[in-house]
Short mmCIF file of C-alpha atoms in Angstrom, two decimals:
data_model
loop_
_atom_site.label_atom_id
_atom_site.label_comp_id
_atom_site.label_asym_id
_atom_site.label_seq_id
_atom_site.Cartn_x
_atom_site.Cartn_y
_atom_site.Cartn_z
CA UNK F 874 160.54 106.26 72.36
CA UNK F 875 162.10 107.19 69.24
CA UNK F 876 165.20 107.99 70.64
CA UNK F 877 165.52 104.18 72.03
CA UNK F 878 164.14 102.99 68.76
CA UNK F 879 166.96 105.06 67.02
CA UNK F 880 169.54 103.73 69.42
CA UNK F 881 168.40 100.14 68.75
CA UNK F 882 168.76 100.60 65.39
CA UNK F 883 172.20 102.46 65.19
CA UNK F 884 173.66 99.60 67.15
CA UNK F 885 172.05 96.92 64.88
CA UNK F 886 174.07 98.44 61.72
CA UNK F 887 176.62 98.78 63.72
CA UNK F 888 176.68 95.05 65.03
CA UNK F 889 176.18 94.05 60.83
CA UNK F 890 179.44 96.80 60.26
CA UNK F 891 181.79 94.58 62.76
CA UNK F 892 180.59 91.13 61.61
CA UNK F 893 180.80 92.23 57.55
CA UNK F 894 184.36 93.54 58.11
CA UNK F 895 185.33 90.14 60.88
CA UNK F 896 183.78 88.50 57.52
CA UNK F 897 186.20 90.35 55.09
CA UNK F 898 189.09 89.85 57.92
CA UNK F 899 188.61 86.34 57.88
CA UNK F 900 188.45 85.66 53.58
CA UNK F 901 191.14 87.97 53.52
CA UNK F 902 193.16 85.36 55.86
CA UNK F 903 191.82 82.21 53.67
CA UNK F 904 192.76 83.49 50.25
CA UNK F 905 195.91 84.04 51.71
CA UNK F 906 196.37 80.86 52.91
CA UNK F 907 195.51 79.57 49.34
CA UNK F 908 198.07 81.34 47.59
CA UNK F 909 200.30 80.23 49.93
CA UNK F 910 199.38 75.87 49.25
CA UNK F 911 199.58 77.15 46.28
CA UNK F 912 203.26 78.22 45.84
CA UNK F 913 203.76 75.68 48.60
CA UNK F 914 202.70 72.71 46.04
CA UNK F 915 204.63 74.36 43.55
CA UNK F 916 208.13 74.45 45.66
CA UNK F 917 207.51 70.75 45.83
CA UNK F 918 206.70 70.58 42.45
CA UNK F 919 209.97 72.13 41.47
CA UNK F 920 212.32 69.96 44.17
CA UNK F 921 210.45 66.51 42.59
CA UNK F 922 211.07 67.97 38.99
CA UNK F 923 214.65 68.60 39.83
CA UNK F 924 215.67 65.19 41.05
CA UNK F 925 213.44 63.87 38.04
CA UNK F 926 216.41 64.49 36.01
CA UNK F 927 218.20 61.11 37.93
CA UNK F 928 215.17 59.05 37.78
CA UNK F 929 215.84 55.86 35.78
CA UNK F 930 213.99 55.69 32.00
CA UNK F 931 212.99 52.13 33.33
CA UNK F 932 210.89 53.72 36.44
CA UNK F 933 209.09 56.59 34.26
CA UNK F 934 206.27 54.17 33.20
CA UNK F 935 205.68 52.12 36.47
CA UNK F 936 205.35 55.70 38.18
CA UNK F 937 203.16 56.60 35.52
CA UNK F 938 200.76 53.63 36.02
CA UNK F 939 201.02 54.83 39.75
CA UNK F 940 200.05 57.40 39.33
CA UNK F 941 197.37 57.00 37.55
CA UNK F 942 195.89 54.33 39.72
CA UNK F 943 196.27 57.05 42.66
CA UNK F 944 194.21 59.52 40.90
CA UNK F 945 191.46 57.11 40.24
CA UNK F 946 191.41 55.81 44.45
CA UNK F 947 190.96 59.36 44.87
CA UNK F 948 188.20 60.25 42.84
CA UNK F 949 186.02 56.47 43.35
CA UNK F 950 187.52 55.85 46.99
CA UNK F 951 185.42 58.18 49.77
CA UNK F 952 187.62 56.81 52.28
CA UNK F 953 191.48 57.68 50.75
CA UNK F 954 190.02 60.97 50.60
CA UNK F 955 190.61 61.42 54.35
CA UNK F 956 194.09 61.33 53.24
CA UNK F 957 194.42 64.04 50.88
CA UNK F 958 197.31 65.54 52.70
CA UNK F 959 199.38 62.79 51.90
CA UNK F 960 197.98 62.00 48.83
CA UNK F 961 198.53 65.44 47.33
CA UNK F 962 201.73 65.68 48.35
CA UNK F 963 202.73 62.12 47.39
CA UNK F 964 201.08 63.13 43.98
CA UNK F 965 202.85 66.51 43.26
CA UNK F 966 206.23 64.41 44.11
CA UNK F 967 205.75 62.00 41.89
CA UNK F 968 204.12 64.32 39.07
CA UNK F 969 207.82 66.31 39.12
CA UNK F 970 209.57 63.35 38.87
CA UNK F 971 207.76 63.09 35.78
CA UNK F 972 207.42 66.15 34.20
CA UNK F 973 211.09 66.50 34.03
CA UNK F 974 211.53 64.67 31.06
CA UNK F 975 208.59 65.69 29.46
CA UNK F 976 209.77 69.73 30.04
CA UNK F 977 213.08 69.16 29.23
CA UNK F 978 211.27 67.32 25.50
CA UNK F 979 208.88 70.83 24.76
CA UNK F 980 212.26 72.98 25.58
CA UNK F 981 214.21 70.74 22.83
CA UNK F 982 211.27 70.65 20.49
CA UNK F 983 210.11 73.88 20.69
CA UNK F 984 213.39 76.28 21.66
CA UNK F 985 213.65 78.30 24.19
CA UNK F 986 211.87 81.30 23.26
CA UNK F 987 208.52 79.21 22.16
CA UNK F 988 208.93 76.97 25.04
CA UNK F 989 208.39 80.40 27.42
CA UNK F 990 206.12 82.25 25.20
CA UNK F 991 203.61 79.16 25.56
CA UNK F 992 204.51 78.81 29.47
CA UNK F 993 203.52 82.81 29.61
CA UNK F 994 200.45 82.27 27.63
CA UNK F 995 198.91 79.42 29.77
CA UNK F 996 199.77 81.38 32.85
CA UNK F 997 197.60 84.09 31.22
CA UNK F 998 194.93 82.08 30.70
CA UNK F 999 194.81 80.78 34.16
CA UNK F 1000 194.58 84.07 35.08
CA UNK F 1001 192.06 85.52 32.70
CA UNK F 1002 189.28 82.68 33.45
CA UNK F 1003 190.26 82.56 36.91
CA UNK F 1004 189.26 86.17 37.03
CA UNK F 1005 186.00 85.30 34.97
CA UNK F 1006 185.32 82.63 37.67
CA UNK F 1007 185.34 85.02 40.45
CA UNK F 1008 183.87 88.54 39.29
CA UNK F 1009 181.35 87.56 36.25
CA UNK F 1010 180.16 84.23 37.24
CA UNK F 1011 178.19 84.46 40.59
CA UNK F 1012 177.68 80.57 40.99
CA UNK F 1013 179.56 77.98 39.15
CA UNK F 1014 178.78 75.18 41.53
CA UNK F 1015 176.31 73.24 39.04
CA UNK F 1016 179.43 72.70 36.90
CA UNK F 1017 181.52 70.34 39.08
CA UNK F 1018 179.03 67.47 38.02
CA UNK F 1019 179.93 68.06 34.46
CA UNK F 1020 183.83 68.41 34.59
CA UNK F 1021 183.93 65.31 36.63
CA UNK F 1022 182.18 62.99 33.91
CA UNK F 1023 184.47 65.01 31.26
CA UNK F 1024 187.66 64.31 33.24
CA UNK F 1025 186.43 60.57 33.89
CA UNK F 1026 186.43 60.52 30.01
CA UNK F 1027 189.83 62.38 29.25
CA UNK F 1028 191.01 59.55 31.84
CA UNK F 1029 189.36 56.90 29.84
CA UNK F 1030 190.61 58.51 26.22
CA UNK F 1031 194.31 58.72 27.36
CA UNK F 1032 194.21 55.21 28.54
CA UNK F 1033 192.90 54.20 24.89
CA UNK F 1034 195.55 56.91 23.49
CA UNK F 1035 198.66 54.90 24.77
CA UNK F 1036 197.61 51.84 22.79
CA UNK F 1037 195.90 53.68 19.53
CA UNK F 1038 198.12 56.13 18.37
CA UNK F 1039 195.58 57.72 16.07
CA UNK F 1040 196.45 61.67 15.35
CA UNK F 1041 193.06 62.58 15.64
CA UNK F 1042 192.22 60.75 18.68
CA UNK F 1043 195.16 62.43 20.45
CA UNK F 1044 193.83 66.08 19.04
CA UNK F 1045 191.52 66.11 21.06
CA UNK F 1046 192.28 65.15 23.98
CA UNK F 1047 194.63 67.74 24.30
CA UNK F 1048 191.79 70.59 23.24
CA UNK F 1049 189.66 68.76 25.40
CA UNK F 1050 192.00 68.66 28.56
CA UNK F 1051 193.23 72.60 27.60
CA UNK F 1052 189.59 73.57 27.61
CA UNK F 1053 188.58 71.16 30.84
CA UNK F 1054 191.27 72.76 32.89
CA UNK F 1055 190.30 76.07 32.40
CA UNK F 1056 186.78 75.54 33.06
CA UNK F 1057 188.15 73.75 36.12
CA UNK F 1058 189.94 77.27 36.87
CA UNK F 1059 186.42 79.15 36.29
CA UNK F 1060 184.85 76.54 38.70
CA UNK F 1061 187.43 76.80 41.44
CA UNK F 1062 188.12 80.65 41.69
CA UNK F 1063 184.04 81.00 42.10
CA UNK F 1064 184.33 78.18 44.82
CA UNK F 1065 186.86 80.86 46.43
CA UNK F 1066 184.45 83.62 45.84
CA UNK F 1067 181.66 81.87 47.53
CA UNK F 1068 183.87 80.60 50.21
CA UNK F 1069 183.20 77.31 49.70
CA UNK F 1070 187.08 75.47 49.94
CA UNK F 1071 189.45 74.72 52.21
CA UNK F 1072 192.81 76.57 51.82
CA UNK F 1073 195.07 73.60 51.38
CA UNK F 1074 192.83 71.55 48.93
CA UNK F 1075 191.88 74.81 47.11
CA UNK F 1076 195.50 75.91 47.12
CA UNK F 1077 196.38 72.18 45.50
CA UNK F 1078 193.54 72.52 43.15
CA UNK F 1079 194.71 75.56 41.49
CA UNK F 1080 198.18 74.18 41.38
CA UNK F 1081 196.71 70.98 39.47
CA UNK F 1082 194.88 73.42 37.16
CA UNK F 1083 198.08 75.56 36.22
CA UNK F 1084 200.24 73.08 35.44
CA UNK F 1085 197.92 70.80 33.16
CA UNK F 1086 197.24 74.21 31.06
CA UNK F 1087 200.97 74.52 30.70
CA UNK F 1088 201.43 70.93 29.81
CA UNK F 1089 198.55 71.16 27.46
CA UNK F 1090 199.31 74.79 26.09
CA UNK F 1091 202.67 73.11 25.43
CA UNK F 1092 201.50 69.62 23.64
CA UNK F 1093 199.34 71.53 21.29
CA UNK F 1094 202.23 74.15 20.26
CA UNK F 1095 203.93 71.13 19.46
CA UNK F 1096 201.30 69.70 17.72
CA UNK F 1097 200.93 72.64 15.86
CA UNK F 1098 204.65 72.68 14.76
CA UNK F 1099 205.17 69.64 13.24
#
């Protein structure tokens, strides 16, 4: 009787063993996967920021106001989200069309060497709280509700910002959107710990996070210079 008993229980464990370490397999194969949207989004990035250098100073704002107006059907529209594929890759096009100019304005301003320095410092900071998101926190899903209605109101306060150019106003919006992004980073490398994401949306997230630390790393250096 205790020999069955003890048999029973041996292959119990060993049944929890083999669906722990299928478990680890399969994260193991999802992070993966992230990283790789990840760089994906970025290699777009990159190809839309190099041909940004031939766009036309008369189509920078009409692409602008695109793409503005495609980041707010995305977060109020339920149904355009059934097109993220597109969308995000539409997006990250556009957004390196873009960003060419303003990149090529931080090198000028800044110089070279502060230009990278700042590039190497957001990239650190992505790091750092990504790392906080996914070892110290255990669940940082009560924050999404929060950094939506604060980006809702960075989206609001850099609409006003183009027609009030008040120095103040414009402050903090950048400290705000430094500080928004990297709690956005904390948010969605504890999503990843708690396997709740999908690679490619995950992958894109992290991608949007990055890049609007750099760009706000980079305003507030320049901020900070003049």
């Amino acid at each position: 009787m205790s020999e069955t008993t003890h048999s029973a229980s041996s292959k119990h464990q060993h049944q929890k063993q083999s669906q722990s370490k299928s478990q680890s397999q399969s994260n193991s194969k999802s992070y993966g996967k992230v990283w790789l949207f990840f760089v994906y989004y970025w290699i777009i990035f990159g190809i839309g920021c190099y041909f940004g250098q031939y766009l036309p100073m008369s189509w920078r704002q009409p692409l602008s106001f695109a793409l503005l107006v495609l980041v707010l059907i995305t977060l109020f529209v339920k149904r355009a989200r059934k097109y993220g594929i597109v969308i995000s890759h539409i997006y990250t096009i556009v957004l390196g069309l873009l960003s060419y100019a303003t990149f090529t304005y931080y090198l000028q301003s800044l110089g070279a060497e502060v230009f990278y320095k700042n590039v190497a410092l957001a990239i650190v900071a992505f790091i750092v709280f990504g790392l906080i998101g996914y070892f110290l926190i255990n669940d940082a899903s009560g924050m999404g509700r929060y950094l939506f209605v604060t980006l809702i109101a960075l989206i609001i306060a850099s609409i006003v910002g183009i027609f009030i150019h008040n120095p103040i106003l414009h402050t903090v919006i950048m400290v705000v959107g430094l500080l928004l992004f990297l709690m956005y980073t904390i948010y969605d490398f504890n999503r990843m710990k708690r396997g709740s994401f999908t690679p490619r949306e995950l992958g894109f997230n992290l991608f949007l996070n990055l890049l609007h630390i750099i760009k706000y790393v980079l305003r507030i250096a320049d901020r900070l210079r003049k």
